[in-house]
Amino acid sequence: MKKPAFRISTGASLLSVAVLLVSASGVRAAPPLPVEQLTGGHTVKTAPADRIYVMDAVFFHLTDSRLNQFDRSTGKFLGMIPTSFNGHAQLSKDGKQVYVATTYFERVTRGERTDVVEVWDNDKLSFMREIKIPPKRAGALNYDGMFRQTGDGRFVLVQNATPAASVSVIDMKNSTFVDEITSTAGCWSIIPLPGTPRSFSTICGDGALLSITLGDDGKVASQKRSEPMFPVKDDPIFITPGRLSDGLVFVSFYGNVYTARLQKDGAMKFAPVWSLLDESDRAKRWVPGGYNLLAVEPRSERLYIFMHPDGVEGSHKNPAAEIWVYDLKTRKRVARVPGKDALSMSVVQGKKPQLLTIDGANVNIYDISNPEPKLVRTITGAAESALQVMGYAGGGNG
Ligand code: PNZ
């Protein structure tokens, strides 16, 4: 028997070994194939808007988080961006770049801490540059409000917690850290205000919204604190907002809906509070639950929210038994569909709006052109343990 030569020259791939083995068994050897060319990153041909982005915290080994990307119409895995320790990610307004907020410790799990905002090329999935920020970013799960950007995309905003709460402002045009806003002490989560280039709100410990407008230099130009919007002890709200074209919708642990509309003078006007629940819902103790647990499709003004029955104190992060849909104009429930144990969602705007949900691992994609969400695709194993799934809607993902 002719023995194959197992000496592998530099650059030979495993494939060559396979070819040699085949020839050893007497089958005619295939012509040698070219060794894979490394190009310094993938080239993803699917347009940014046609992808789904899954921020995988890989909760059981958080030092290794990554942003997984999938083709929205086939569910095919396209590639990933490494986001290091408990990374947070968002797209630039034009979708061409991915911004990552993350933390590096000198020795991975110890040593000097460096926090950065990184810019990644969203087509090559390759690193472009980084901006050092104060090593104070919140060690939080991937709630949307931990890492946002202004409506015009000029400034990126990072929620800090030392545990004193502050907000870092990063200028993405000049690639510089601008400022740490400390007037947000006692307030939590960054909510860019719809229809504004440079304003965001944050939810304060007394139930008020603090709204801040940045100037061209990224520094605080003005700020306004509202009257308390909700009674903090009696009816705490989820920090996840639904975004209207001119305002925000919040829901409390007990299923009450708080609507804040932004006035021309920058003030917030609160609509009367209403409840998602009717008497029979209350009898079965239906309550909202999850992480990024609700979303509004602003064109239809429909609210999507994860709900579960038999709610108790502490069940506010339970998975969804159902997704309930409300028409915010009539304040009526217009649909309810199985929740598939989802924990987070987001809405992708556009001509054919979609609802994306994730249960930690699996993504469900729903067509939401009609009041009742229609499941169109499931991507199984989209993450190890992820609490954030995103699309891209031409900069509308504030
Ligand atoms: C998941 C990750 C972390 C936590 C809950 C759920 N409470 C932390 N998950 O499903 O990926």
XYZ file of C-alpha atoms and ligand atoms in Angstrom:
409
model
C 0.000 0.000 0.000
C 1.270 3.392 -0.952
C 1.673 5.546 2.118
C 0.587 9.175 1.869
C 3.164 11.735 2.814
C 1.909 13.552 5.924
C 4.485 16.294 5.921
C 2.378 19.430 5.577
C 4.081 22.448 4.138
C 3.365 25.948 5.462
C 0.020 27.185 4.234
C -1.404 23.755 3.482
C -4.952 23.435 4.719
C -6.763 20.557 6.362
C -8.310 20.099 2.962
C -4.963 18.946 1.546
C -4.812 16.289 4.257
C -8.252 15.110 3.213
C -7.185 14.971 -0.426
C -4.119 12.894 0.507
C -6.283 10.481 2.499
C -8.634 10.034 -0.403
C -5.771 9.263 -2.760
C -4.441 6.737 -0.231
C -7.682 4.745 -0.489
C -7.260 4.500 -4.228
C -9.829 7.107 -5.308
C -8.506 9.565 -7.885
C -7.235 12.688 -6.109
C -9.165 15.905 -6.640
C -7.142 18.753 -8.126
C -5.575 20.881 -5.371
C -7.777 23.745 -4.252
C -6.421 27.207 -3.469
C -5.738 27.862 0.183
C -8.331 30.220 1.695
C -7.313 33.829 1.346
C -7.603 35.870 4.526
C -8.747 39.356 3.696
C -8.756 40.952 7.124
C -12.487 40.668 7.666
C -15.617 39.336 6.069
C -17.432 41.079 3.294
C -21.124 41.003 3.994
C -23.143 41.573 0.841
C -26.517 41.759 2.554
C -27.409 45.445 3.043
C -27.371 46.660 6.673
C -31.140 47.149 6.551
C -31.651 43.530 5.510
C -29.884 42.159 8.556
C -30.811 41.282 12.101
C -28.379 42.147 14.862
C -28.283 40.042 18.011
C -26.278 41.446 20.900
C -25.104 38.220 22.523
C -23.993 38.936 26.074
C -22.944 35.265 26.388
C -24.050 35.713 29.950
C -22.047 32.774 31.342
C -18.760 34.116 29.949
C -19.414 37.843 29.638
C -15.792 38.697 28.787
C -16.516 37.245 25.348
C -19.669 39.043 24.171
C -20.314 39.505 20.462
C -22.772 40.998 17.995
C -24.133 38.279 15.729
C -25.575 39.229 12.350
C -28.164 37.370 10.282
C -29.835 37.803 6.927
C -33.358 39.003 7.701
C -34.954 37.238 4.720
C -33.198 33.865 4.998
C -32.123 33.693 8.638
C -28.595 32.823 7.464
C -25.716 33.696 9.820
C -23.565 36.375 8.176
C -20.848 37.022 10.705
C -20.095 38.657 14.008
C -18.274 41.500 15.670
C -16.437 40.755 18.911
C -17.551 43.149 21.646
C -15.342 42.057 24.531
C -16.572 42.319 28.130
C -20.334 42.835 28.323
C -20.354 44.924 25.142
C -23.218 47.088 23.971
C -23.782 47.865 20.294
C -25.777 50.119 17.997
C -25.634 51.074 14.317
C -24.593 54.437 12.931
C -27.503 56.331 11.383
C -26.434 55.317 7.866
C -25.959 51.692 8.934
C -22.424 51.623 7.590
C -20.799 51.344 10.986
C -21.382 49.555 14.226
C -20.637 51.423 17.418
C -19.573 49.306 20.374
C -19.241 50.405 24.003
C -17.082 47.998 25.892
C -14.487 47.452 28.596
C -11.018 45.961 28.542
C -9.191 44.882 31.643
C -5.427 44.643 31.195
C -5.427 40.971 32.205
C -8.934 40.182 30.875
C -10.463 39.668 34.313
C -8.223 41.984 36.352
C -5.793 44.843 35.980
C -6.300 48.359 34.763
C -9.694 49.065 33.248
C -10.122 50.853 29.931
C -13.563 51.740 28.550
C -13.942 52.602 24.887
C -16.405 53.358 22.159
C -15.292 51.457 19.080
C -16.250 52.000 15.471
C -16.507 48.892 13.273
C -17.009 48.695 9.515
C -20.415 47.054 9.110
C -19.613 45.542 5.714
C -16.145 44.220 6.375
C -16.990 43.521 10.027
C -13.570 44.895 10.820
C -12.275 47.320 13.432
C -11.828 50.977 12.402
C -11.030 53.064 15.470
C -11.661 53.590 19.171
C -12.346 56.502 21.467
C -11.351 56.225 25.104
C -14.088 57.137 27.578
C -14.120 57.351 31.375
C -13.994 53.807 32.830
C -17.423 54.253 34.330
C -19.890 52.711 31.941
C -22.669 50.793 33.640
C -22.077 47.078 34.005
C -25.594 46.458 32.814
C -27.388 43.934 30.660
C -28.244 45.058 27.148
C -31.092 47.417 27.871
C -31.433 49.772 24.887
C -31.063 52.858 27.081
C -27.506 52.048 28.197
C -25.972 53.042 24.844
C -27.712 55.465 22.489
C -27.025 58.333 20.119
C -28.556 61.705 19.420
C -31.223 61.990 16.708
C -28.717 63.485 14.263
C -26.186 60.744 14.964
C -23.495 63.243 15.905
C -23.081 62.266 19.548
C -23.067 58.871 21.168
C -24.297 58.620 24.757
C -23.157 56.076 27.331
C -24.907 55.412 30.642
C -22.418 55.440 33.510
C -22.767 54.028 37.012
C -20.060 54.145 39.665
C -22.788 53.715 41.128
C -23.395 57.479 40.750
C -25.288 57.817 37.487
C -23.883 60.074 34.773
C -23.822 60.138 30.978
C -20.713 60.227 28.761
C -20.969 62.188 25.513
C -18.777 61.156 22.573
C -18.427 63.212 19.385
C -18.540 60.723 16.490
C -17.553 63.332 13.896
C -14.336 64.294 15.630
C -13.845 60.931 17.379
C -13.423 62.591 20.748
C -14.812 62.170 24.217
C -16.613 65.451 24.965
C -17.990 65.476 28.448
C -19.482 63.598 31.360
C -22.929 64.932 32.219
C -23.380 64.693 35.972
C -26.711 66.494 36.317
C -28.378 63.137 35.573
C -27.347 61.807 39.005
C -30.290 59.845 40.397
C -31.733 59.349 36.909
C -31.419 56.274 34.759
C -31.439 55.226 31.101
C -30.875 57.331 27.995
C -33.904 57.980 25.811
C -33.236 60.074 22.686
C -36.282 62.253 22.091
C -38.080 61.526 18.806
C -37.968 64.344 16.264
C -35.087 66.158 17.951
C -31.484 66.297 16.763
C -29.758 66.614 20.122
C -32.184 65.937 22.988
C -32.633 62.999 25.316
C -34.583 62.228 28.454
C -33.720 60.139 31.468
C -35.985 58.723 34.190
C -35.362 60.206 37.617
C -35.779 58.723 41.062
C -38.695 61.011 41.908
C -40.663 59.869 38.848
C -39.788 62.932 36.739
C -38.204 62.962 33.297
C -35.068 65.068 32.976
C -34.664 66.257 29.377
C -31.298 67.490 28.169
C -30.387 69.228 24.911
C -26.784 69.252 23.711
C -25.182 72.092 21.798
C -22.965 71.809 18.713
C -20.024 71.240 21.042
C -21.755 68.286 22.706
C -22.020 70.100 26.033
C -25.313 70.568 27.856
C -27.034 73.584 26.258
C -30.238 73.352 28.262
C -32.108 71.024 30.563
C -35.614 70.738 31.892
C -37.046 68.590 34.653
C -40.715 67.618 34.375
C -43.270 67.153 37.093
C -43.247 63.560 38.375
C -44.760 61.371 35.641
C -45.413 58.300 37.794
C -45.583 57.490 41.527
C -42.298 55.649 42.074
C -43.327 53.531 45.056
C -46.878 52.742 44.025
C -46.530 52.185 40.292
C -42.909 51.696 39.157
C -42.345 51.746 35.405
C -40.143 49.637 33.142
C -37.312 51.802 31.792
C -37.933 50.539 28.248
C -39.816 53.245 26.341
C -42.069 52.943 23.328
C -41.273 55.717 20.874
C -44.007 57.756 19.209
C -43.195 60.281 16.480
C -43.513 63.056 19.091
C -43.288 61.343 22.420
C -42.708 58.331 24.627
C -44.834 55.575 26.111
C -43.930 53.838 29.354
C -45.664 50.922 31.034
C -45.647 50.133 34.733
C -45.144 46.784 36.438
C -48.918 46.810 37.068
C -49.810 47.443 33.438
C -50.541 51.172 33.534
C -49.585 53.258 30.513
C -47.869 56.643 30.864
C -47.646 58.804 27.753
C -45.305 61.808 27.524
C -45.621 64.153 24.551
C -42.835 66.559 23.798
C -43.969 70.184 23.505
C -42.399 72.820 21.233
C -40.809 74.555 24.215
C -39.092 71.317 25.244
C -41.528 70.598 28.083
C -43.212 67.218 28.551
C -46.973 66.958 28.619
C -48.407 63.835 30.220
C -51.630 62.269 28.936
C -54.066 60.690 31.401
C -52.834 57.319 32.645
C -54.699 54.257 31.370
C -54.507 50.511 31.975
C -53.708 47.651 29.602
C -55.916 45.417 31.727
C -59.633 44.815 31.928
C -61.406 43.101 34.809
C -60.880 39.567 33.507
C -57.169 40.255 32.837
C -56.832 41.473 36.420
C -58.601 38.413 37.775
C -55.939 36.250 36.093
C -53.215 38.664 37.240
C -51.840 39.381 33.758
C -48.789 41.671 34.009
C -45.992 42.804 31.687
C -42.581 41.111 31.918
C -39.179 40.992 30.274
C -36.153 43.205 29.526
C -36.586 45.319 26.372
C -40.157 44.168 26.778
C -42.178 46.618 24.722
C -42.043 48.620 21.517
C -44.205 50.974 19.502
C -44.491 50.981 15.718
C -44.818 54.758 15.348
C -46.650 54.867 12.021
C -49.538 52.661 13.146
C -49.154 53.770 16.778
C -49.435 50.166 17.857
C -47.877 49.059 21.140
C -46.401 45.544 21.457
C -45.800 44.205 24.946
C -44.856 40.885 26.566
C -47.379 39.680 29.153
C -47.702 36.757 31.538
C -50.551 35.618 33.852
C -50.284 34.891 37.591
C -48.013 37.887 38.103
C -46.435 38.251 41.521
C -43.973 40.624 43.129
C -40.706 39.804 41.340
C -42.170 38.320 38.142
C -41.446 41.480 36.128
C -38.621 39.769 34.198
C -40.539 36.576 33.483
C -40.721 35.432 29.845
C -43.692 36.246 27.658
C -46.678 33.931 27.714
C -48.256 36.211 25.094
C -47.572 39.309 23.066
C -50.390 41.819 23.416
C -50.982 44.498 20.803
C -52.711 47.809 21.508
C -53.900 50.564 19.231
C -52.643 53.596 21.154
C -55.183 55.892 19.488
C -58.181 53.910 20.728
C -56.375 52.376 23.731
C -57.871 49.033 22.793
C -56.159 45.664 22.593
C -56.285 44.619 18.950
C -54.471 41.267 19.089
C -52.824 38.725 21.351
C -50.519 35.974 20.099
C -48.296 33.362 21.816
C -45.210 34.940 23.386
C -42.869 31.963 22.912
C -41.072 32.819 26.149
C -39.516 35.931 24.610
C -37.694 38.396 26.864
C -36.850 41.294 24.530
C -38.154 42.803 21.344
C -37.731 45.610 18.860
C -39.680 46.972 15.932
C -38.156 47.455 12.496
C -39.892 50.323 10.763
C -40.455 50.572 7.041
C -43.006 49.693 4.400
C -43.229 46.182 5.786
C -42.662 46.707 9.507
C -41.486 43.739 11.498
C -41.389 42.765 15.131
C -38.267 40.943 16.298
C -38.268 38.986 19.543
C -35.643 36.953 21.376
C -36.002 34.445 24.211
C -32.305 34.528 25.076
C -31.331 32.263 22.174
C -33.920 32.163 19.405
C -35.169 35.048 17.290
C -38.740 35.252 16.019
C -39.565 37.572 13.152
C -43.151 38.768 12.764
C -44.792 40.689 9.969
C -46.734 43.477 11.700
C -48.385 45.095 8.672
C -51.711 44.017 10.187
C -52.845 44.289 13.796
C -52.175 40.599 14.463
C -48.436 39.811 14.285
C -47.747 37.019 11.796
C -44.739 34.808 12.530
C -42.679 34.632 9.349
C -39.385 33.125 10.466
C -37.530 31.701 13.453
C -33.754 31.833 13.711
C -32.856 29.114 16.189
C -29.631 29.408 18.144
C -29.093 33.036 17.174
C -27.261 33.590 20.457
C -26.065 31.801 23.566
C -27.764 34.275 25.913
C -28.902 37.553 24.410
C -31.362 40.151 25.625
C -31.272 42.494 22.666
C -32.284 41.993 19.041
C -32.215 44.863 16.580
C -32.962 45.744 13.007
C -32.102 48.854 11.097
C -34.598 51.354 9.852
C -32.697 54.163 8.220
C -31.667 55.739 11.459
C -35.006 55.298 13.180
C -33.731 52.995 15.863
C -33.334 55.651 18.534
C -30.657 35.966 30.048
C -29.423 36.515 30.358
C -29.228 37.097 31.600
C -30.236 37.138 32.504
C -31.465 36.621 32.199
C -31.700 36.018 30.962
N -31.007 37.876 34.710
C -29.937 37.753 33.813
N -30.849 35.366 28.771
O -31.871 34.711 28.542
O -30.012 35.530 27.869
